[in-house]
CSV table of C-alpha atoms in Angstrom, one decimal:
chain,number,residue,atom,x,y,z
A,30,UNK,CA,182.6,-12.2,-102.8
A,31,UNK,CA,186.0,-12.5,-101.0
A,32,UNK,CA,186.4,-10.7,-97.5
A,33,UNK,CA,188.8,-11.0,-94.9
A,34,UNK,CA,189.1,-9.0,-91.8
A,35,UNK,CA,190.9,-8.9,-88.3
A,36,UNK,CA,189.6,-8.2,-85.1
A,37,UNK,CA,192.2,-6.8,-82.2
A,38,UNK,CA,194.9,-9.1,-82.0
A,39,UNK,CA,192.7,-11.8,-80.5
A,40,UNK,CA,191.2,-13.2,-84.0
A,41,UNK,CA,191.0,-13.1,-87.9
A,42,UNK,CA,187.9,-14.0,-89.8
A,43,UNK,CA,188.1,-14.6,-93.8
A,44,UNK,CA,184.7,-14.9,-96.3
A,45,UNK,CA,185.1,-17.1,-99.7
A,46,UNK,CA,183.0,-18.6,-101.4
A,47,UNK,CA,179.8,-18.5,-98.8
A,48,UNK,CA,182.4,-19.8,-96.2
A,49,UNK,CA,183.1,-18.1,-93.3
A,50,UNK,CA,186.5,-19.0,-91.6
A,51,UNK,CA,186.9,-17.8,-87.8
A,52,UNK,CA,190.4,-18.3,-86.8
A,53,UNK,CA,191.4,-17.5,-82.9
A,54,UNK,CA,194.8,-16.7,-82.5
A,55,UNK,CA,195.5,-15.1,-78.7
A,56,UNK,CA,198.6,-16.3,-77.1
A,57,UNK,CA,198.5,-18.3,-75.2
A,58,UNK,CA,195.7,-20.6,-76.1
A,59,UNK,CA,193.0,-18.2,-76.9
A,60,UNK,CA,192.0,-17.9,-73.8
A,61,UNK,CA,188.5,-16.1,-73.0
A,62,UNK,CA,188.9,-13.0,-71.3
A,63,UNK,CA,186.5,-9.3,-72.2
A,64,UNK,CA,188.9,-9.0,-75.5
A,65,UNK,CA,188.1,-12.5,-76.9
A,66,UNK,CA,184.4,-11.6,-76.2
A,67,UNK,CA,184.7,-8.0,-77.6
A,68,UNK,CA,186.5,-9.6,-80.7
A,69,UNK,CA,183.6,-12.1,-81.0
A,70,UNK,CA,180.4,-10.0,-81.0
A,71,UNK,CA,182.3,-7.7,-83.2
A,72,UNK,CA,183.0,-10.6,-85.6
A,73,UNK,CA,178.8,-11.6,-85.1
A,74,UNK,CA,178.1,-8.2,-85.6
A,75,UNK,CA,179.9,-7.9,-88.9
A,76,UNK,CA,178.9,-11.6,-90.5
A,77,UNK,CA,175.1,-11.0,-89.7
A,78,UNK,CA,173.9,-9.2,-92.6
A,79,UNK,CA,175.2,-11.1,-95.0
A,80,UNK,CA,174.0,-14.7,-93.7
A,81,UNK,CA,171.9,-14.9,-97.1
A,82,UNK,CA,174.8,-15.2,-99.2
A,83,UNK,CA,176.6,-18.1,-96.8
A,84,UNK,CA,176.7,-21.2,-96.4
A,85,UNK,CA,179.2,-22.6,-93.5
A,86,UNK,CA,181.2,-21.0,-91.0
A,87,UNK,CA,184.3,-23.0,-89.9
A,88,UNK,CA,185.7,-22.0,-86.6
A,89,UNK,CA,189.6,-22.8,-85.8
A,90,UNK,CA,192.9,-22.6,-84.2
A,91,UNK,CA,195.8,-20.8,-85.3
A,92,UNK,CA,197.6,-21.6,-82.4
A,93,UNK,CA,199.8,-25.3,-82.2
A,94,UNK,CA,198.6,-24.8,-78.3
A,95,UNK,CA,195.0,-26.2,-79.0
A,96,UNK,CA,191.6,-24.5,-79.9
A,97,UNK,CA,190.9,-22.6,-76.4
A,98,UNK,CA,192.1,-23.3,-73.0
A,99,UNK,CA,188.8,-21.6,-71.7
A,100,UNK,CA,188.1,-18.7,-70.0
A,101,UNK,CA,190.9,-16.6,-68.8
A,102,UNK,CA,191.4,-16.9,-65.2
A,103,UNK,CA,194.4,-14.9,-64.5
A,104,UNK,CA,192.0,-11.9,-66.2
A,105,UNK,CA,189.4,-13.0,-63.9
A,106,UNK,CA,191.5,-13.5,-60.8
A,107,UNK,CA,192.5,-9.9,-61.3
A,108,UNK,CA,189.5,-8.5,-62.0
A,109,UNK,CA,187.5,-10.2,-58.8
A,110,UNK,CA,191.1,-8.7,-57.1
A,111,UNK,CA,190.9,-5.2,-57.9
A,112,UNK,CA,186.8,-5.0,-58.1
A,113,UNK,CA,185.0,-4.3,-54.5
A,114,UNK,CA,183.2,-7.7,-54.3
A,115,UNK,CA,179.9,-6.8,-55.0
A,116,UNK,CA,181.4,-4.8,-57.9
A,117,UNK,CA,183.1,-7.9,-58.8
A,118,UNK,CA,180.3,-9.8,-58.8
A,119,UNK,CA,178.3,-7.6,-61.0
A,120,UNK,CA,180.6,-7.1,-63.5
A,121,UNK,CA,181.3,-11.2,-63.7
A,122,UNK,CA,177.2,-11.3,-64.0
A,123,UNK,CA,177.4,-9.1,-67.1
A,124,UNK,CA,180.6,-11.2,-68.7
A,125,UNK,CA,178.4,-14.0,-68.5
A,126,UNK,CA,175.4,-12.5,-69.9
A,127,UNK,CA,177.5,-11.0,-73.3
A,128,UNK,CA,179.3,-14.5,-73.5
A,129,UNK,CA,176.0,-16.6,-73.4
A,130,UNK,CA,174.5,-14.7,-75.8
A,131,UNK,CA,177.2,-14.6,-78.2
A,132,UNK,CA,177.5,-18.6,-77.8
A,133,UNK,CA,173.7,-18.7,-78.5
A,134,UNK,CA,174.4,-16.8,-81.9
A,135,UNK,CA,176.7,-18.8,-82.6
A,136,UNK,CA,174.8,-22.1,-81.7
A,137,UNK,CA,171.5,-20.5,-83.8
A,138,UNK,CA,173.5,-19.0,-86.8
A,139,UNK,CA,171.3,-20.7,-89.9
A,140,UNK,CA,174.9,-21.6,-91.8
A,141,UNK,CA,176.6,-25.0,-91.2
A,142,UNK,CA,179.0,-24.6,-88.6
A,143,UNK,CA,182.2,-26.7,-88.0
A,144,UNK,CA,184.5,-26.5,-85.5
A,145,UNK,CA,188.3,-27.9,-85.7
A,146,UNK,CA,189.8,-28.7,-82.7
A,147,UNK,CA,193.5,-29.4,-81.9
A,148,UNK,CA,195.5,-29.6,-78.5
A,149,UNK,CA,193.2,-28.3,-75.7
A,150,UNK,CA,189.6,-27.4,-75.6
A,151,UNK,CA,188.9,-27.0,-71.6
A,152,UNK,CA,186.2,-25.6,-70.0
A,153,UNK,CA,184.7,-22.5,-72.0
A,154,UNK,CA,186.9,-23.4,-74.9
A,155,UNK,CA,184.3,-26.7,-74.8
A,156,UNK,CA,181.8,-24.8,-74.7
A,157,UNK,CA,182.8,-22.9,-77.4
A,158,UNK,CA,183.3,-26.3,-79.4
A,159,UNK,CA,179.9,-27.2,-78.1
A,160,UNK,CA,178.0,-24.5,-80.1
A,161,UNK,CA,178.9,-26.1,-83.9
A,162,UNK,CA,176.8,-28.6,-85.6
A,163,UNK,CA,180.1,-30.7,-86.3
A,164,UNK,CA,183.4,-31.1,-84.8
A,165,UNK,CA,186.4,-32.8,-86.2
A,166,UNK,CA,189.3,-33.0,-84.2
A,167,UNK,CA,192.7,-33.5,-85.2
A,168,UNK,CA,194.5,-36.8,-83.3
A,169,UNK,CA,195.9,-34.0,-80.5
A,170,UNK,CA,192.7,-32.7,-79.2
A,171,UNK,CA,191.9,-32.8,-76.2
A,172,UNK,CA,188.7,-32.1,-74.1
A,173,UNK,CA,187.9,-31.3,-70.7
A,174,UNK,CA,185.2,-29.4,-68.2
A,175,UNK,CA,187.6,-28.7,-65.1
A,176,UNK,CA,185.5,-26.3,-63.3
A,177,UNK,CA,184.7,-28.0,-60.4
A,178,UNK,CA,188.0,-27.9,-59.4
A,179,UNK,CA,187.5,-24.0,-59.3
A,180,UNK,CA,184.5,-24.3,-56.9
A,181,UNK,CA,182.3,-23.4,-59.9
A,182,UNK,CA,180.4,-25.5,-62.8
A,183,UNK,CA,180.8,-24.1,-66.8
A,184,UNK,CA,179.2,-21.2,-66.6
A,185,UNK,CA,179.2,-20.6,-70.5
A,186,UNK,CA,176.3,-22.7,-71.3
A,187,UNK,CA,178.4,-25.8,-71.6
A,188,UNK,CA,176.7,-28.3,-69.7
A,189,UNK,CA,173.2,-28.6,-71.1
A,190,UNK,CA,175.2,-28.3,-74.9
A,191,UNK,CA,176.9,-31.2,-73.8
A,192,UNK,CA,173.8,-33.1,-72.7
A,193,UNK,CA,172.1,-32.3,-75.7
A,194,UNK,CA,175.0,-34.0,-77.5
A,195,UNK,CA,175.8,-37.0,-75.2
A,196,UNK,CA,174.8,-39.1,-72.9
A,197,UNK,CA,174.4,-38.4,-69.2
A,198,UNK,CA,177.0,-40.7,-68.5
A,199,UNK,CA,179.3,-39.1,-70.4
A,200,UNK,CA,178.3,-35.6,-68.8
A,201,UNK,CA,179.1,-36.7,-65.1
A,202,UNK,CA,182.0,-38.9,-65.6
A,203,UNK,CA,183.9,-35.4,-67.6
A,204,UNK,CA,182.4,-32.7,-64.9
A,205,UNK,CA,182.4,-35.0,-61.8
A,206,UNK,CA,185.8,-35.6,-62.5
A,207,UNK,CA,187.2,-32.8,-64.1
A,208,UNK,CA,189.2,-35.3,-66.4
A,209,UNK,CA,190.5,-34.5,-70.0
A,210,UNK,CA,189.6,-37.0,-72.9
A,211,UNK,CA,191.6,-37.3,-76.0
A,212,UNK,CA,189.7,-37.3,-80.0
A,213,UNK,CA,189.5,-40.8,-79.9
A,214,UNK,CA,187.5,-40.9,-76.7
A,215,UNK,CA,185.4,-38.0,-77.8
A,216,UNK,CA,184.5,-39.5,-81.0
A,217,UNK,CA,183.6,-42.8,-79.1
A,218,UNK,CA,181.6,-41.5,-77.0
A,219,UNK,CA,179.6,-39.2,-79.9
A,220,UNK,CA,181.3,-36.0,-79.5
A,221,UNK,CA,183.4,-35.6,-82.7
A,222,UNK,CA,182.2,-36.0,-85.7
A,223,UNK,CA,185.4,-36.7,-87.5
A,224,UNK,CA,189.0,-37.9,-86.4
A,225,UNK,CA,191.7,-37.0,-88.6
A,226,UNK,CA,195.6,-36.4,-88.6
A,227,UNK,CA,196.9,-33.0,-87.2
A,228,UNK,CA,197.2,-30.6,-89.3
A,229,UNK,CA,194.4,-32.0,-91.5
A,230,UNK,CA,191.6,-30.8,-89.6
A,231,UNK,CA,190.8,-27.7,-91.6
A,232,UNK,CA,191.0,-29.6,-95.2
A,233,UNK,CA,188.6,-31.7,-93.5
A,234,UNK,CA,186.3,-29.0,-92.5
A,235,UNK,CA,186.5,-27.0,-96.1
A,236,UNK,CA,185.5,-30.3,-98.0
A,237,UNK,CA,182.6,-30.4,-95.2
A,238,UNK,CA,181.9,-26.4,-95.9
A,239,UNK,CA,181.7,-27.5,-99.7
A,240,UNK,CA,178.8,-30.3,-99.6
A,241,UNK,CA,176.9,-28.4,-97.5
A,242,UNK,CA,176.8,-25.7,-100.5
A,243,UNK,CA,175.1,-28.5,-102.1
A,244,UNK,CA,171.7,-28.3,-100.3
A,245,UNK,CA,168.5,-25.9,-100.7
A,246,UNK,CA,169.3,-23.5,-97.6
A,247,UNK,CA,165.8,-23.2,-96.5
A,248,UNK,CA,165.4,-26.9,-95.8
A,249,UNK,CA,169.2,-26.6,-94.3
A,250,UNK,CA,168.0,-24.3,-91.7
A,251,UNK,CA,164.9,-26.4,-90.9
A,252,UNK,CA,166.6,-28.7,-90.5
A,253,UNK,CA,169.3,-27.2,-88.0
A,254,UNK,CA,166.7,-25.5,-86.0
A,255,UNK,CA,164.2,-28.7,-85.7
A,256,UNK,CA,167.4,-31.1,-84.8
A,257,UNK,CA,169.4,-28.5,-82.9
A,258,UNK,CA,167.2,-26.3,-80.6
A,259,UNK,CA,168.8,-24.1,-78.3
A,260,UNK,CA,168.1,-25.8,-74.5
A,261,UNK,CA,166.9,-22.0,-73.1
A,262,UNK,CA,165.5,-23.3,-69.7
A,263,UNK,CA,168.7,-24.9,-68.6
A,264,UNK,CA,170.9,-22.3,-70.1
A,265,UNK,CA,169.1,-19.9,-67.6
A,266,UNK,CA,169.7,-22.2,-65.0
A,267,UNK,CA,173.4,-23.3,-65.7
A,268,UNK,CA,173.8,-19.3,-65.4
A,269,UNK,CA,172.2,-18.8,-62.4
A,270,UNK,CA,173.7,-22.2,-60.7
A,271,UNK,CA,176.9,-20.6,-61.9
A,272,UNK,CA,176.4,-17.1,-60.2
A,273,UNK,CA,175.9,-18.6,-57.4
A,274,UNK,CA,178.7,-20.6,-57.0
A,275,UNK,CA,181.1,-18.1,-58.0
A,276,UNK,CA,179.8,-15.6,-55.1
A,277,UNK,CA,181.1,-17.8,-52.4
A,278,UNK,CA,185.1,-17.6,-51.3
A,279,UNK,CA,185.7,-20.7,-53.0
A,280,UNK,CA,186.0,-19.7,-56.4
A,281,UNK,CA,188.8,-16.5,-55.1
A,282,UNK,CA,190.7,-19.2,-53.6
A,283,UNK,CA,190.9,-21.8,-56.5
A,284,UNK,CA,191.9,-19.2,-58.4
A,285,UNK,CA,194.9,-17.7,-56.3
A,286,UNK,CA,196.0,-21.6,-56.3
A,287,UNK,CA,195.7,-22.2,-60.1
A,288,UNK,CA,197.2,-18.8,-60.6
A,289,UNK,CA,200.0,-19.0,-58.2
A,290,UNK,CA,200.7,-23.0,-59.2
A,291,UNK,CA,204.2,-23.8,-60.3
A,292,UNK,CA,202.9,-27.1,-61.5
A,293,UNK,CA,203.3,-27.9,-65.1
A,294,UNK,CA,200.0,-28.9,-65.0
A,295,UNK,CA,197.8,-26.6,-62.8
A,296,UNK,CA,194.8,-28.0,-64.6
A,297,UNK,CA,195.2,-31.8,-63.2
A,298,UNK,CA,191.3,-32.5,-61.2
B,123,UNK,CA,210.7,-52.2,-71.4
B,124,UNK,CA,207.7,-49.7,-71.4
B,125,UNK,CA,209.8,-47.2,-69.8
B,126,UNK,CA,211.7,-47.3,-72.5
B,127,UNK,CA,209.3,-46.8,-75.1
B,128,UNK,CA,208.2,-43.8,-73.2
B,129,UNK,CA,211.3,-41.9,-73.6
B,130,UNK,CA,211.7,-42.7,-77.3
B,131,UNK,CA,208.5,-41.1,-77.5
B,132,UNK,CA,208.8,-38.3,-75.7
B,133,UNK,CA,212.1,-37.7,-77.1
B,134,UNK,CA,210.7,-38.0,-80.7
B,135,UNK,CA,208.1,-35.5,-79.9
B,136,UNK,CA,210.1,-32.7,-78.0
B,137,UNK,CA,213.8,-33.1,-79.7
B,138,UNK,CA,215.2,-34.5,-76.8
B,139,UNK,CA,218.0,-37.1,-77.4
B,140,UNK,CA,216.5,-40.6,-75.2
B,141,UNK,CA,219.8,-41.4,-74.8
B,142,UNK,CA,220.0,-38.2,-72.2
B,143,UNK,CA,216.8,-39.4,-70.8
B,144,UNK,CA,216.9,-41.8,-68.1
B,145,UNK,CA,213.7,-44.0,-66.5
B,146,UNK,CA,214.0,-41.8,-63.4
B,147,UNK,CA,213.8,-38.6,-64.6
B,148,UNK,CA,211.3,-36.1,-63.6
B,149,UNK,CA,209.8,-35.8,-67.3
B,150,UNK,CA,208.6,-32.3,-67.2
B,151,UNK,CA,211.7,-30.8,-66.0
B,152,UNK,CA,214.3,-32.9,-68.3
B,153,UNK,CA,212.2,-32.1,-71.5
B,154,UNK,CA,211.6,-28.4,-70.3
B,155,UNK,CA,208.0,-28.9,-71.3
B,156,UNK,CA,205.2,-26.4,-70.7
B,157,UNK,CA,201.1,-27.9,-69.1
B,158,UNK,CA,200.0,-27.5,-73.1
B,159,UNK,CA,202.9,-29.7,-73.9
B,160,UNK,CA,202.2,-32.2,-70.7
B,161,UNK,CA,198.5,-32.4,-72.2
B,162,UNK,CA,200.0,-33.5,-75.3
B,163,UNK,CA,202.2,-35.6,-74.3
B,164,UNK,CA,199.7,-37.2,-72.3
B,165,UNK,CA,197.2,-37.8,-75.4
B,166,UNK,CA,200.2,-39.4,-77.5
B,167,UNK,CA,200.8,-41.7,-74.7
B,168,UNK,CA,197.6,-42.5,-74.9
B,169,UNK,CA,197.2,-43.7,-78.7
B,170,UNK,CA,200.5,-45.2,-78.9
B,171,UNK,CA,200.1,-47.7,-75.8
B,172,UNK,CA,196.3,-47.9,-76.6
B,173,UNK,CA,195.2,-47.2,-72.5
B,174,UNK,CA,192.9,-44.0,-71.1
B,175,UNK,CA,194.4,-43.1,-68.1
B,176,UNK,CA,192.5,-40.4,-66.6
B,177,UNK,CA,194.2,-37.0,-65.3
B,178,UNK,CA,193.4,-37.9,-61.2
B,179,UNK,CA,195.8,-40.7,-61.4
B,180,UNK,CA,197.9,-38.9,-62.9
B,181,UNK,CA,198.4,-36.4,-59.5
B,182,UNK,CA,201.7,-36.8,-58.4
B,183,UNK,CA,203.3,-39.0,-61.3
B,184,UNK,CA,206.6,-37.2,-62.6
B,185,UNK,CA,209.4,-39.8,-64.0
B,186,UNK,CA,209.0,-41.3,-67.0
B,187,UNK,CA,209.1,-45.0,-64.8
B,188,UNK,CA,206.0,-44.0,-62.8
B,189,UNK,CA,204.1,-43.1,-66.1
B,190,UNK,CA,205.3,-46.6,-67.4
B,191,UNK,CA,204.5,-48.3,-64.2
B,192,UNK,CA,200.4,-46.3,-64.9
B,193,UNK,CA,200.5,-47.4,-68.3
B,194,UNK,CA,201.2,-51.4,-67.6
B,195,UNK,CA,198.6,-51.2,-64.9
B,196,UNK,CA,196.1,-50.2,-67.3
B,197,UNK,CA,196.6,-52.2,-70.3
């Protein structure tokens, strides 16, 4: 069976073969805003009853940009802008409810799941990243958790992902310091899988896709779920240590800055 | 000498001609680059002189000598 479909103008997703291929492709680097999420439940929505008959979902780029810049905070500037603040705050409480649950679906989907990453995968677009069972990265990928710099933490259940990936170490010295890593530090360090030439990153993940045909899918998703669980307790509490944050002045501030910035790089810690 | 490996580099990746590129030059302005192209920059300087030089000591670093001078103090 051969499907492919778009979703808005935010994201394309193609079936072949028991491979799913998720491609995000919003201007300017994918960023995550309510039609990114819209365009992601709907693609969850339309994949789930047909798990049985895949395999592997590969999740990519289309853009040269990078995978996703994270969550979009000009969107989110406005939105806090125009919404009376309590209003504001609501509405930000339910963003973050539809956005962690789509990651968890993502995270819990019983397929193999790959991500590619190119150029920049900051903040939620890490966290994004952070869901898949593998990552290859391409030699221009980037990574980076620059929320503090916001007054905030990642708020889209990227920090106990990460710990459940890496060290500690490696936790504190990228959200303590906001830094960006390149693929060759992030495979060091354990987070990338595979490191390959740009451009190569999807042939990389279809040959992936394609052994992972080659196993009995009932011991594949044992083994996912028993070597992957899904860390609920400090999701909950990333989410509520996030709310909180993001209630105090701090946050409206950072943003006007980051927003405002003429820097060419508005993201620097 | 590392300066000037810098602006071959960056001239190879952005279609600049290094010989309009000068050690002094604020980097981002002359090659009209946007912060996704400053991050990739920033990871080809990376591989190519072998060093991890993270983004906070970065603040403030605009000529193409500066980014040299950061790159020779951390190799």
């Amino acid at each position: 069976m051969t499907e492919d479909a778009r979703i808005g103008d935010v994201l394309g997703w193609t079936f072949q073969d028991g491979v799913y291929e998720l491609t995000l492709d919003q201007a300017p680097c994918n960023e995550i805003g309510a039609r990114m999420l819209e365009a992601l439940e709907g693609f969850l929505d339309s994949i789930t009853p047909n798990l049985d008959s895949a395999h592997a979902l590969i999740i990519r780029s289309a853009l040269r940009s990078g995978f996703c810049a994270g969550a979009d905070l000009r969107a989110l500037y406005r939105g806090l802008q125009e919404a009376e603040s309590a209003s504001g705050r609501r509405q930000l409480a339910q963003f973050i409810d539809r956005i962690h649950a789509v990651m968890d679906r993502l995270d819990t989907l019983p397929l193999v799941t790959v991500g590619v990453i190119n150029g920049i995968c900051f903040g939620g677009g890490l966290e994004l990243a952070l869901t898949c069972d593998i990552l290859i990265a391409e030699k221009s990928a980037r990574f980076a958790f620059p929320e503090l710099r916001l007054g905030i933490v990642p708020g889209f259940g990227g920090i106990p992902r990460l710990k459940r990936e890496v060290g500690n170490a490696v936790v504190r010295d990228l959200l303590l310091t906001g830094r960006s890593v390149n693929a060759r530090k992030a495979q060091a360090v354990g987070l990338v899988s595979q490191l390959v030439p740009v451009g190569e990153g999807l042939t990389a993940a279809r040959a992936l896709a394609k052994q992972a045909a080659k196993f009995d899918p009932t011991a594949r998703v044992a083994a996912k779920r028993f070597i992957k669980p899904l860390p609920r307790a400090e999701l909950h509490e990333e989410k509520r240590l996030f709310l909180e944050l993001a209630s105090r002045p701090t946050l409206m501030e950072a943003l006007k800055r980051f927003v405002e910035s003429e820097d060419v790089r508005p993201y620097l810690p | 000498m590392t300066a000037t490996k810098l602006i071959e580099l960056a001239a190879r990746r952005f279609g600049a001609d290094p010989r309009q590129l000068k050690p002094a030059d604020d980097m981002f302005e002359t090659l009209g680059i946007d912060s996704f192209q400053a991050a990739d920059l920033m990871t080809e300087v990376e591989l190519e002189f072998d060093v991890e030089i993270p983004d906070y000591e970065l603040q403030g670093i605009k000529t193409f000598q500066a980014l040299a001078d950061k790159i020779d103090a951390r190799r």
